[in-house]
Coordinates of C-alpha atoms and ligand atoms in Angstrom, one line a residue:
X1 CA -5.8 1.3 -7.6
X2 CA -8.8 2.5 -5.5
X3 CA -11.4 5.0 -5.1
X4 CA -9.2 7.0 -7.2
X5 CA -11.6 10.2 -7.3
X6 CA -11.8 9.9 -3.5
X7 CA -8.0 9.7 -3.2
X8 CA -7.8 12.8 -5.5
X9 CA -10.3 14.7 -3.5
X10 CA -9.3 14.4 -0.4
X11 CA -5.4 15.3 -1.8
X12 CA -5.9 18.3 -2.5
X13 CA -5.2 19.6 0.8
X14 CA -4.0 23.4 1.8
X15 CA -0.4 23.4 3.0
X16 CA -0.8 27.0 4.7
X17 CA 0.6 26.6 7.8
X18 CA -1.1 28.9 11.1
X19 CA 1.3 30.8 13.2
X20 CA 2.1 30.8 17.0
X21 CA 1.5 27.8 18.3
X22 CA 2.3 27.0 21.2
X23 CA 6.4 25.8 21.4
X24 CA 7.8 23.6 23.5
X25 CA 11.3 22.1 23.9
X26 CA 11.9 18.4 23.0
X27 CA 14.6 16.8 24.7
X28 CA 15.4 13.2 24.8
X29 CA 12.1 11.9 26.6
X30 CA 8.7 11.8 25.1
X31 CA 6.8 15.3 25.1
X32 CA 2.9 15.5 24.9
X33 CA 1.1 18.3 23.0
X34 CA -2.3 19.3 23.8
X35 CA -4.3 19.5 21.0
X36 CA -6.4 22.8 22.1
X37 CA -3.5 24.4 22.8
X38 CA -2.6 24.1 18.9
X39 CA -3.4 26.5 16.1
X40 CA -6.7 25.4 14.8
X41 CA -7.8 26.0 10.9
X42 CA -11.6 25.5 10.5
X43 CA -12.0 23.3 14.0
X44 CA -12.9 23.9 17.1
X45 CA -12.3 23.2 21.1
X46 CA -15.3 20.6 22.6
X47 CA -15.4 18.7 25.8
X48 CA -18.3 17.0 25.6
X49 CA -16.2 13.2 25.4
X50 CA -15.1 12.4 28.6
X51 CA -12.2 11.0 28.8
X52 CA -9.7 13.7 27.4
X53 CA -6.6 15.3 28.9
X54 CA -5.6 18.8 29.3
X55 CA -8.9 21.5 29.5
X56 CA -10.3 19.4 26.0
X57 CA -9.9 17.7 22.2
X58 CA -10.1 19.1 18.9
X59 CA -12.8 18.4 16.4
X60 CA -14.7 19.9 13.3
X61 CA -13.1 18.0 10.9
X62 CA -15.7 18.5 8.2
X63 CA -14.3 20.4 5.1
X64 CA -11.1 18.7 3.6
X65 CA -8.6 21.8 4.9
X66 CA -9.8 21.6 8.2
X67 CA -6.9 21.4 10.5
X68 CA -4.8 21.5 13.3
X69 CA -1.6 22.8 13.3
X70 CA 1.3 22.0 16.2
X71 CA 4.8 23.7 16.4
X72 CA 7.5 21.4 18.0
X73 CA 11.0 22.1 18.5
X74 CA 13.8 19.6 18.2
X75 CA 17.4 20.3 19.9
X76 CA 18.4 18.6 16.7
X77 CA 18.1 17.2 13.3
X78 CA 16.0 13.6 14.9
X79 CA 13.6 11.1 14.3
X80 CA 10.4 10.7 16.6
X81 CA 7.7 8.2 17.0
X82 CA 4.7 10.2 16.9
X83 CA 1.4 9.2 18.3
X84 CA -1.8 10.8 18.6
X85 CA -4.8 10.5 21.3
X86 CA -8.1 10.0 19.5
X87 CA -11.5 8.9 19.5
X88 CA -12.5 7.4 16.2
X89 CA -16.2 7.4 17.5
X90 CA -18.1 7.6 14.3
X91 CA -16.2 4.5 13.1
X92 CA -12.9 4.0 11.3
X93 CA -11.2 6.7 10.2
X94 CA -8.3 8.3 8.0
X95 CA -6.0 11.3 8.8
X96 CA -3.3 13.1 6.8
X97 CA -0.5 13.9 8.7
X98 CA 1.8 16.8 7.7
X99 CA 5.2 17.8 8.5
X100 CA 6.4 21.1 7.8
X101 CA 4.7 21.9 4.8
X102 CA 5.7 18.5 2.8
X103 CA 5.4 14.9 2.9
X104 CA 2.1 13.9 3.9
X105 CA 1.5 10.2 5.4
X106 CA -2.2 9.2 6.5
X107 CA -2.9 7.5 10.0
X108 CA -5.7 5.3 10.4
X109 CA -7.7 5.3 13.1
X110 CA -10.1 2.2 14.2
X111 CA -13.6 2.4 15.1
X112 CA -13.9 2.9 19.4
X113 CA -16.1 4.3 22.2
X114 CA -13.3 6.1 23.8
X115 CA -10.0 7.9 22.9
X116 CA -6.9 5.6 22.3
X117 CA -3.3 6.6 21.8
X118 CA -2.7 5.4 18.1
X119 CA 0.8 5.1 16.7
X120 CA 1.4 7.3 13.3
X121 CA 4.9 6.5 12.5
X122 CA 7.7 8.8 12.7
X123 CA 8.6 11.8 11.6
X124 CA 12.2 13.6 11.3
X125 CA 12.1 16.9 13.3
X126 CA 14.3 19.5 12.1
X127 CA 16.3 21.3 14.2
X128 CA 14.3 24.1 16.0
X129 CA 10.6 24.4 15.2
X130 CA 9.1 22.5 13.2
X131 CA 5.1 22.4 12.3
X132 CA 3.2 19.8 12.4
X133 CA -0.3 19.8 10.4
X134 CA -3.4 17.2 11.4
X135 CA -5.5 17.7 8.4
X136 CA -8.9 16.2 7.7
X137 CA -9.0 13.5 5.5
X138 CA -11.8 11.2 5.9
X139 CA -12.7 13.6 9.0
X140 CA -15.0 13.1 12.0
X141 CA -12.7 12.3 14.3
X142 CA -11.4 13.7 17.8
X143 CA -7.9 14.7 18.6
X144 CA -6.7 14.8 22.3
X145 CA -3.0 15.2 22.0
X146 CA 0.1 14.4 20.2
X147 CA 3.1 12.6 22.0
X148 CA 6.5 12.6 20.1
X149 CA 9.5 10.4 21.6
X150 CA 13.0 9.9 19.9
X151 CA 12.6 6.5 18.0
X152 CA 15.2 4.1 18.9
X153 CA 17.6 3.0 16.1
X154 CA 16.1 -0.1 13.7
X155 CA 16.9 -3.6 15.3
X156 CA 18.6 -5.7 12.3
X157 CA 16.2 -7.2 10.3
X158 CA 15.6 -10.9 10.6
X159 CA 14.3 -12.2 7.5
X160 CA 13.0 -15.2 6.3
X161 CA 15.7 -17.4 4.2
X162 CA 13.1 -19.7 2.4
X163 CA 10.2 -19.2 0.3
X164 CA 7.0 -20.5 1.8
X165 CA 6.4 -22.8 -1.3
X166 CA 9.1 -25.6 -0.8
X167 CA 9.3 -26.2 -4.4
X168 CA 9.8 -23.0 -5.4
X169 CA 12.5 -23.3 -8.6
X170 CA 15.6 -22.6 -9.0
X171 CA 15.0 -18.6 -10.7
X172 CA 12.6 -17.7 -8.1
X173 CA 14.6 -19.0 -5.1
X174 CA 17.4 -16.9 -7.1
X175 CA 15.2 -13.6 -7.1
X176 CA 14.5 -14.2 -3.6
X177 CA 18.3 -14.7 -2.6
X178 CA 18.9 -11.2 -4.4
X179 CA 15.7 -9.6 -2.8
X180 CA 17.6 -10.6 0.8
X181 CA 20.6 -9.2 -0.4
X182 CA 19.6 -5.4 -1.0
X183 CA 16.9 -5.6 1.5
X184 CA 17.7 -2.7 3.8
X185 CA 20.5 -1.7 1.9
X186 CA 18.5 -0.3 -1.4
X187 CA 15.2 0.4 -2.8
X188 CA 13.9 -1.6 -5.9
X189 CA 12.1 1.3 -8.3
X190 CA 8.8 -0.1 -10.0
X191 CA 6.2 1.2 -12.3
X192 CA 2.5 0.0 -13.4
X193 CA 2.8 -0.7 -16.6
X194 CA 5.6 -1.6 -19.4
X195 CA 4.9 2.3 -20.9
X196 CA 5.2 4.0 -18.2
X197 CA 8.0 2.2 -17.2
X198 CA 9.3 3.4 -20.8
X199 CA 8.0 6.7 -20.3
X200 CA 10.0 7.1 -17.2
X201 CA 13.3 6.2 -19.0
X202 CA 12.4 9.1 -21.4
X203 CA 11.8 11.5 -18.4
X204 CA 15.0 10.6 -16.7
X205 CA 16.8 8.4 -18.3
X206 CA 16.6 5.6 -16.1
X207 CA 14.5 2.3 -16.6
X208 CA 12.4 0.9 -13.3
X209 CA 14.0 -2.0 -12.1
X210 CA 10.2 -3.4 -11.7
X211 CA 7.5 -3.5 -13.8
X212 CA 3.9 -4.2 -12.5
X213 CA 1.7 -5.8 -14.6
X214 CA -2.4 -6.3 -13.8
X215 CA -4.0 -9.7 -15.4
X216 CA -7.7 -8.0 -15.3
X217 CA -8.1 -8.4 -18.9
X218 CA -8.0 -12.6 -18.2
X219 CA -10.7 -12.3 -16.3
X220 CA -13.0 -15.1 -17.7
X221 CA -15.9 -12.5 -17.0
X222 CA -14.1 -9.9 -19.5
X223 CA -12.9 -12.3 -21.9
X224 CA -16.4 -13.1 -22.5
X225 CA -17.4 -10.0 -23.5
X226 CA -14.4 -9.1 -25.7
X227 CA -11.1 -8.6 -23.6
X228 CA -7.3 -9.3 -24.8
X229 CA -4.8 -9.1 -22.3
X230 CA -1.8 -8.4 -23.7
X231 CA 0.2 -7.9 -19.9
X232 CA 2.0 -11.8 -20.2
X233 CA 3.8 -10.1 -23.1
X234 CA 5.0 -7.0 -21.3
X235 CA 6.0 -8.5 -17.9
X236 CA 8.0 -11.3 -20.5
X237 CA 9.3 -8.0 -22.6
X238 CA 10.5 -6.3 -19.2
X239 CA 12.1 -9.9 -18.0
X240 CA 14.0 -10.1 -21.2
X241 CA 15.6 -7.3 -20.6
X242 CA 16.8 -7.9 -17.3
X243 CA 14.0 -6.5 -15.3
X244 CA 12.0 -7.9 -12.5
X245 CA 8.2 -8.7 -13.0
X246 CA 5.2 -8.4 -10.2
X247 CA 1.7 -9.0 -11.0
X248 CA -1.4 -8.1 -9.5
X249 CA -4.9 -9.1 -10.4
X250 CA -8.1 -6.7 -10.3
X251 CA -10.6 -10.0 -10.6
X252 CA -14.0 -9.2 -12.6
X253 CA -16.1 -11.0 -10.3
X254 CA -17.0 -14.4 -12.0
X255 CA -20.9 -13.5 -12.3
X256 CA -23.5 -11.5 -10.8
X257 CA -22.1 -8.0 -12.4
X258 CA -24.3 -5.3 -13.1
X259 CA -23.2 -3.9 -15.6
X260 CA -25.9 -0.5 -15.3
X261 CA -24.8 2.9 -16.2
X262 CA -23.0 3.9 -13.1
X263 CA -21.4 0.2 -12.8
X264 CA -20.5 -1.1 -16.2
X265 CA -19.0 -4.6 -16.3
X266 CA -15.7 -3.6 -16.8
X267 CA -15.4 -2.3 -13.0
X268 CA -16.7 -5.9 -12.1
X269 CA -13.7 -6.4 -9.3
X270 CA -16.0 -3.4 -7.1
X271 CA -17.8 -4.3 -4.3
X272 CA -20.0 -1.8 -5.6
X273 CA -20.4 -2.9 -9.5
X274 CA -21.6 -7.4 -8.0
X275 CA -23.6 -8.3 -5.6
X276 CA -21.6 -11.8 -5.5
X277 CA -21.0 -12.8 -2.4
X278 CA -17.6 -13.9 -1.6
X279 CA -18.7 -15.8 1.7
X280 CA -21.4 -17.6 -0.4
X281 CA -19.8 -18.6 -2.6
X282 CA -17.2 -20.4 -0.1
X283 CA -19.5 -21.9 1.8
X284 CA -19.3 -25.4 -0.3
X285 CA -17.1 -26.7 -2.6
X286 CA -20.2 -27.8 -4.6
X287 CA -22.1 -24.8 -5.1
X288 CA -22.2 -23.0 -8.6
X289 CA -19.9 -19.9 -7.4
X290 CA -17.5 -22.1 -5.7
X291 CA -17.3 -23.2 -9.6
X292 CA -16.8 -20.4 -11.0
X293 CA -14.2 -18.6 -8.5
X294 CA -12.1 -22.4 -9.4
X295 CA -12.9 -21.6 -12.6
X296 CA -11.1 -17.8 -12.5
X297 CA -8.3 -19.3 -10.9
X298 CA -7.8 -21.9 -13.6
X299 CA -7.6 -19.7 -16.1
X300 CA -5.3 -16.9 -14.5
X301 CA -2.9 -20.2 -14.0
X302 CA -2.6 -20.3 -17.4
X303 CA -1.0 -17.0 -17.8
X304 CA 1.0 -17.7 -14.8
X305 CA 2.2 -20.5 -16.0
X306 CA 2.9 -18.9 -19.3
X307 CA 5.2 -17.0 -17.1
X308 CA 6.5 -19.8 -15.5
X309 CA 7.6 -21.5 -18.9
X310 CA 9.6 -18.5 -19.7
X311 CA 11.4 -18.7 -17.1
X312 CA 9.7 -15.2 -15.3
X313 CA 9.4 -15.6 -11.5
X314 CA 6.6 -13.2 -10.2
X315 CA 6.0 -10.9 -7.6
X316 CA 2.6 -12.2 -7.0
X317 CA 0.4 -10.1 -5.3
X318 CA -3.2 -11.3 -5.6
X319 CA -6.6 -10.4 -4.0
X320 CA -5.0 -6.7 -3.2
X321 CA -6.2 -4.0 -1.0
X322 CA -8.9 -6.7 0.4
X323 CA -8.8 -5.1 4.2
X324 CA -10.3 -1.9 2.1
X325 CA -13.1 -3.6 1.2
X326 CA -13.7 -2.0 -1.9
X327 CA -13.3 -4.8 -4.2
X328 CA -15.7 -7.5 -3.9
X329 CA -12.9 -10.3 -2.3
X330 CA -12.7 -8.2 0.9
X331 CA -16.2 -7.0 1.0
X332 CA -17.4 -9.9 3.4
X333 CA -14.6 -8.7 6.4
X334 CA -11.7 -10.9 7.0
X335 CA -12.6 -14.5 6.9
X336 CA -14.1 -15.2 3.5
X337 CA -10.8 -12.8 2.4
X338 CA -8.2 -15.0 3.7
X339 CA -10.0 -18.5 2.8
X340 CA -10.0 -17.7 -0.6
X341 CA -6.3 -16.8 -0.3
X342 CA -5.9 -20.5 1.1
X343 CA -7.7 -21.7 -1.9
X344 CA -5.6 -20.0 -4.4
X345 CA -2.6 -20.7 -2.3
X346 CA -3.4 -24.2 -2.8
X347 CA -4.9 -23.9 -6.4
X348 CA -1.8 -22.5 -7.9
X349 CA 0.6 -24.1 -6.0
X350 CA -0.1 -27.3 -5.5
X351 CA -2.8 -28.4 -8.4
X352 CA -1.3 -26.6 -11.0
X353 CA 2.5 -26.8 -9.5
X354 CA 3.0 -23.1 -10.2
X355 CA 6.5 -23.0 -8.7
X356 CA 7.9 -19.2 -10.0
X357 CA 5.5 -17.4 -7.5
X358 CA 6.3 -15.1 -4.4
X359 CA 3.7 -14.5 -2.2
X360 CA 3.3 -11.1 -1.9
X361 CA 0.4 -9.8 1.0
X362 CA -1.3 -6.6 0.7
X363 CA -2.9 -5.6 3.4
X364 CA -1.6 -4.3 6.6
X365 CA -4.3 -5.0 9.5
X366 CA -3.2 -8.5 11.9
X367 CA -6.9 -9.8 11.7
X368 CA -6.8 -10.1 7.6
X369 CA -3.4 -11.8 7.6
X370 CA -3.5 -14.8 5.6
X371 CA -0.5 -16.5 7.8
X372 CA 2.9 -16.9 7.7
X373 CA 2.8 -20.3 6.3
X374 CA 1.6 -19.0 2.4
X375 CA 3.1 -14.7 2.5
X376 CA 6.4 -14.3 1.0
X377 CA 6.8 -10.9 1.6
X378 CA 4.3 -8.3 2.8
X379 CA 3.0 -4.9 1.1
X380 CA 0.9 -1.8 1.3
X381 CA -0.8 0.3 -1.2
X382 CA 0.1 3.8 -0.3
X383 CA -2.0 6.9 -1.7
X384 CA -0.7 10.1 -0.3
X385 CA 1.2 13.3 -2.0
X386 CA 4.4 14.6 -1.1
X387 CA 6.6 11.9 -2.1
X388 CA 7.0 11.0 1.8
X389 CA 8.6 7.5 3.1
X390 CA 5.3 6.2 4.2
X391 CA 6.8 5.0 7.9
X392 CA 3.4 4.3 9.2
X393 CA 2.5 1.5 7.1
X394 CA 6.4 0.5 7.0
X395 CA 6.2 0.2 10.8
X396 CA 2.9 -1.4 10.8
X397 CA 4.2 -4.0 8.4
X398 CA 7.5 -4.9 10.5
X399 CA 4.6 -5.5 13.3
X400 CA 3.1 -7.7 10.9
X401 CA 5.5 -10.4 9.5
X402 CA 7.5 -9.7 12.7
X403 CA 10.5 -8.6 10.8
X404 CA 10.8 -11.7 8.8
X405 CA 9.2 -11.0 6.0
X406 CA 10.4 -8.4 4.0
X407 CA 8.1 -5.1 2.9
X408 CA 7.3 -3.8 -0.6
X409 CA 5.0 0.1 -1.4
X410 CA 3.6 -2.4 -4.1
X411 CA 1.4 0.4 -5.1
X412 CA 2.5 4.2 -4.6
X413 CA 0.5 7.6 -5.8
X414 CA 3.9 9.3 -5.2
X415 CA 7.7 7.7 -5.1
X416 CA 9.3 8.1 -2.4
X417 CA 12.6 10.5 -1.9
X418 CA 15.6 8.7 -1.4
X419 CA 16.7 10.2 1.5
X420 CA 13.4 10.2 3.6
X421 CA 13.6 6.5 3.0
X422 CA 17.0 6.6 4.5
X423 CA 16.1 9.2 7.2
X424 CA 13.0 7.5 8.3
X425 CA 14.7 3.6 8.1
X426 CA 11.5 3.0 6.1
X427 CA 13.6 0.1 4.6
X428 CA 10.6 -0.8 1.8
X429 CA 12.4 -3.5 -1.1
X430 CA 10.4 -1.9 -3.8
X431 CA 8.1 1.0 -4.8
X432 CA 5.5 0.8 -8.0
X433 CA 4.0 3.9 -9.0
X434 CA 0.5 3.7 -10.3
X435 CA 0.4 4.3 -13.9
X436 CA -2.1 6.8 -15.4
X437 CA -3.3 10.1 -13.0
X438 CA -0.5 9.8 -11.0
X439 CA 3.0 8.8 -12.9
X440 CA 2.5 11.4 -15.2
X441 CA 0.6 13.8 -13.0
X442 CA 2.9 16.9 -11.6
X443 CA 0.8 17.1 -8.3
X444 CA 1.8 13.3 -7.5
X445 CA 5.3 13.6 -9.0
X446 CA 7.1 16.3 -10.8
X447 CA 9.4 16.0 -12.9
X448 CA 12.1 17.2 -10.7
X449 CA 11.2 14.6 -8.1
X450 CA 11.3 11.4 -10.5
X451 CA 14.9 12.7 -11.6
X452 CA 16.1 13.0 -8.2
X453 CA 14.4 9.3 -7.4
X454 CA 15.6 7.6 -10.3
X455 CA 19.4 9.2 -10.0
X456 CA 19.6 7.8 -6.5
X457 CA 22.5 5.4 -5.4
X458 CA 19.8 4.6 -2.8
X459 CA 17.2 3.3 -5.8
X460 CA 18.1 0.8 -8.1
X461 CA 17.0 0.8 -11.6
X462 CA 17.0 -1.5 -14.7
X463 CA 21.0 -1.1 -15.3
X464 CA 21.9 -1.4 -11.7
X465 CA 20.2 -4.9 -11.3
X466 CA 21.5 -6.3 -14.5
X467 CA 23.1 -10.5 -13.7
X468 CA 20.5 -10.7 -10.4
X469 CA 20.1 -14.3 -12.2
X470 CA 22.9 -15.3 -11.6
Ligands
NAG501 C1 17.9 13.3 28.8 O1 17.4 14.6 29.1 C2 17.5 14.9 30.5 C3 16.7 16.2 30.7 O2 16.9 17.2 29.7 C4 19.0 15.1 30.7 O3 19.2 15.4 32.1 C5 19.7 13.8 30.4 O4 21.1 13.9 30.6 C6 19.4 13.3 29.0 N1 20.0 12.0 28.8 C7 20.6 11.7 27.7 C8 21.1 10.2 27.6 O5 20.8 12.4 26.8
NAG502 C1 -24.1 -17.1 -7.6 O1 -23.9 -15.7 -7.6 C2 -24.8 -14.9 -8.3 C3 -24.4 -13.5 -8.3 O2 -24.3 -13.0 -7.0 C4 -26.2 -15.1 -7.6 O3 -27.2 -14.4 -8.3 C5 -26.5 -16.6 -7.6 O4 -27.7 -16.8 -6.9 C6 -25.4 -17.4 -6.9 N1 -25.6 -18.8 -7.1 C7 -25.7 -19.6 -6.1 C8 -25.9 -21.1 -6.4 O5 -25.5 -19.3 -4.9

């Protein structure tokens, strides 16, 4: 979870479409659409970039319903890869994209001088017109164009066999055997949280299959100042039952908290709440905070291999959302990030023999991949409304582990519909919804919605995965 008012903000976007665009026929070969020749909401025609095509690009994205609006029309019911021409030229930047009034997916643009055609997934035209809604987000960006071109049909995945960790045991190797098995085929459901996971079964009647579990409160900087975690005992709760387990760990930076009025100690894992320094402390394997990070990992290895001993092999999804930089692991760029992925790696794995783990990555950008060598399967936390199949970062991610890893949403603000998923071949093995805010918030995920999710044959749930042990 992340920057959660942010997120919230920047959600609540208008879904009033404009009228009269331009329309133009789509037939099987790519078709451009100029972005001046769009309906525009709150922006505005420039030409002062060089570099654009048609007579000029599209900016003025400054309020959060600021938009652009394009009408395309399919000959039929299709998917299309869509990319969009722009200049990201007051550094990186996030749009939400918009089809026809519903699922939104966001499209991140890098940091450049000049405009650059950036793929932003796919999106399943309807037959006739369809509208198609650019809409601020972050903001400050330029739009040139929009191409769309009929996506070719998904190549067969080619996935991994083994775990990376040769010793994984026998239940792990099991879970991962399984995982193969439906990958492509189904979609895992998940939750944050053993009670919303049993909230969700009194909604609709249906159990996750997956509960995700958050080791914060093990934090040796919150233990000293009071914390229980009791999350072993629900991910061994959800296990006896039948159900899967994933874990993730918002780390309380070992020391240099601030612990002020605005940062309080308990949001230690912000960049924003420590000024310790990551790279720093990496530098040596003698210095003090080299210590204490060793330390951290020492004691969430007991509760891993609490899990361990009861048999519970784990989703393990640690150091999350570093490319973000937001928590104080990825707030040094890249390098420091993925070293002290080695070092836990090698911590876990082979110091403490930690054998029930799958490596689960969770960031999508090539330059803060840890390596193929120690990633079991890779992920993406998703925040965007409209319960949409999030093919962007799905396609970003086959890019990533080049189709042999599989791909989890290990951390959704909305679950996605079934048959997007299965429109869109956005094959992800599991979704977890975050827990408070947004499971049991109707503008994330009505009611309606979770019922239709969790009464899919296309999403399995705690009685559909029952004997995966064995
Ligand atoms: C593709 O579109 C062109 C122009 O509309 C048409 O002539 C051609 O037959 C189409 N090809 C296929 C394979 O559909
Ligand atoms: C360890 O980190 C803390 C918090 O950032 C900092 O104040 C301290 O100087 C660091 N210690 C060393 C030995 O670098």
């Amino acid at each position: 979870m992340a920057r959660l008012l942010d997120i919230v903000l920047r959600a609540t976007l208008a879904l009033a479409v404009g009228a009269n665009a331009r329309a133009c026929q789509v037939n099987n070969g790519s078709k451009t659409y100029e972005a001046e020749d769009a309906v525009l909401t709150g922006t505005n025609v420039d030409t002062a970039q060089s570099g654009f095509t048609g007579t000029g690009y599209v900016t003025g994205f400054d309020e959060g319903t600021d938009k652009i609006t394009f009408t395309i029309n399919s000959d039929t019911t299709k998917l299309y890869d869509l990319v969009i021409r722009a200049g990201a030229i007051y550094g990186d930047k996030r749009t939400s994209v918009i089809l026809n009034g519903g699922a939104s997916s966001e499209v991140y643009f890098p940091s450049s001088t000049a405009f650059a055609d950036i793929p932003a997934g796919q999106v399943l035209l309807n037959a006739g017109a369809n509208k198609l809604d650019i809409v601020s987000n972050w903001g400050w960006y330029l739009i040139d164009s929009i191409t769309v071109t009929p996506s070719a049909a998904r190549a067969a995945h080619n996935i991994n066999t083994a775990l990376v960790n040769p010793s994984a045991n026998s239940i792990t190797k099991t879970l991962y055997t399984y995982l193969r098995s439906i990958y492509g085929k189904k979609i895992l459901s998940g939750q944050q949280e053993l009670s919303y996971a049993n909230w969700i079964a009194t909604q609709t009647g249906k159990t996750p299959a997956i509960v995700a579990v958050d080791l914060i409160d093990y934090s040796p900087s919150r233990v000293e100042r009071g914390t229980v975690g009791t999350s072993v005992e629900e991910a061994i709760t959800h296990h006896t039952r039948g159900g899967m387990v994933s874990v993730l760990w918002h780390w309380n930076a070992p020391t240099g908290l601030y612990d002020t009025e605005e940062n309080k100690w308990w949001s230690g894992f912000y960049t924003r709440a420590t000024d310790f320094d990551v790279s720093a402390a990496l530098s040596s394997t003698t210095n003090a905070n080299y210590t204490l990070l060793v330390r951290d990992i020492d004691a969430i290895a007991v509760q891993l291999k609490r899990l361990q001993a009861e048999g519970v092999p784990v989703l393990w999804r640690p150091l999350h959302e570093a490319e973000g930089g937001w928590f104080w692991w990825g707030a040094k760029g890249p390098e420091p990030a993925k070293k002290l992925y080695a070092l836990l790696y090698d911590r876990l794995t082979n110091y403490h023999g930690l054998n029930n783990l799958i490596w689960v990555w969770n960031s999508v950008l090539p330059e803060w991949y840890p390596g193929d060598d120690a990633v079991d399967i890779v992920s993406a936390d998703v925040y965007a409304q409209g319960n949409g199949p999030m093919s962007t970062q799905y396609n970003q991610l086959i890019e990533l582990g080049k189709d042999k890893k599989m791909i989890a949403a290990a951390e959704v603000g909305a679950a996605p519909l079934p048959d997007l998923l299965e429109a869109y071949q956005a094959h992800w093995l599991w979704f977890a919804v975050w827990g408070d805010s947004f499971i049991n918030n109707q503008d994330w995920n009505s009611l309606e919605t979770l019922k239709k999710v969790y009464t899919s044959d296309y999403v399995l749930t705690l009685d559909e995965i029952q004997g995966w042990q064995s």
